Amino acid sequence: MRGARAALLIAAASLAGCSLAPPESLPASPAAPVYKELGPWKPVAATPPDAGAWWTLFADPTLDGLEGKIEGANPDLAAAVARYDQARAALRETGAQALPSVDVGADAERSRASAGRPFGPGVAATDNDLRVGASLSYEIDLFGRVRNSIKASAADARASAQDLAAVRLGLQVSLADNYMQMRGLDARITLLRQTVDAFQRAYDLTDTRHGGGIASGIDVSRAASILSSAKAELSAVAADRAGFEHAVAILVGESPSSFSLPVADGQLAPPAIPVGVPSELLQRRPDVVAAADRIAAANARIGVARAALFPSLTLGGGAGFEAGDTGIFSAPNSFWALGPLSAALSIFDGGARRARVKISRAQYDEAAAGYRSTVLTAFREVEDDLARARYLAAEETDQQAATTAAERTRDLALIRYRDGAADYLEVVTAQTAALDAQRSLLAVHTSRLQIAVDTVRAVGGI
């Protein structure tokens, strides 16, 4: 009998190392050696910021201060932190299955037996029954159900951590993008204020010439029209700028009613963003890493589902003290029991367990397909941003040349009008063309800043 028990324990110990989960592996990823859109136009390497503070590359103290407020004030980030805490707690809950379950309890009973009870001594009896003890239950993990459950929960927790990192990076990028668009509108406001002043002077000149009989009323109307249009555009841009300011306020956890940023003079320079090589993207971008962790979780759950096809083995035990009166904790009143050692196996369940195995395999296939899709999307987004950054840089150079020419044409047209060599229609046409060119230049520059911000998101942070 003792030999049989020893053999059973040896077999259980050897089987405890078994796992029915498939070997872990990731789908092949089509990672190229370098990004195609870098080509021979690879930008100068930027100095990496400290502690992941990528926004310091833009050298804007106001942006630095705003980004620093996200961690402690943004409600969306707080919600993501709470979800991560839930995943960590779920891991601890699952991990507890690998340890014995121990319960303690105490019972006290006083009873009176009837004098007329069958086969009794014919007298009433009053008895006390005091019992204090502990019980133990432990599942022997023969086929890896518990271990694979823990692996799945651990992978879920890692994925949740990456989800948190993705939310944090997304909020940082959203703040920077809104800030860059707001600063782009600041530049337009500055331009329009200067334009309104210039158009006002041109209107005053035309009105004076009209008073002297040199200019016609049509010229005055044209000057008034273009001046009013510039003022109206200034109001529209200011309204758009207010919307972006309110968005920044929400992202830093403040009420738009008590938050304001003054209109800034000057423009930021688009920095060079270090993008690394494609293979680094698979380890750095949070959504890619999270997708890989979810594959690991799905793989482990296949092992959990497979283990349900085999018997489960549970070891029980108990110990304590029992007495009818005082002296309960004395040695003669102690008791203990090792067992039962129970095994259970469902013989017929209508195919439910095998269906769960198929479900877990399909969930694994879904996670693997999601991983491949996430990887391809990540590569596409990086290549898109690199291409747009390169072409926008060339566009800005050409637009700067066009703006310079348009401003020169405007100045010459105004000189010709003052000298009486042209009518005011030529001035209005030149002024409108110059303003359009200046608007386009500011829009291209703002787009370059936005692409620099989005590149940080696409490569998964710096």
Coordinates of C-alpha atoms in Angstrom, one line a residue, residues 12-19 141-142 147:
A12 CA 2.0 13.2 -9.9
A13 CA 5.3 15.1 -9.4
S14 CA 6.5 14.1 -12.9
L15 CA 3.2 15.0 -14.5
A16 CA 3.2 18.4 -12.7
G17 CA 5.8 19.6 -15.3
C18 CA 3.5 18.8 -18.2
S19 CA 1.9 21.6 -20.2
D141 CA -1.5 20.7 -11.5
L142 CA -1.0 17.5 -13.5
R147 CA 0.2 27.2 -14.8

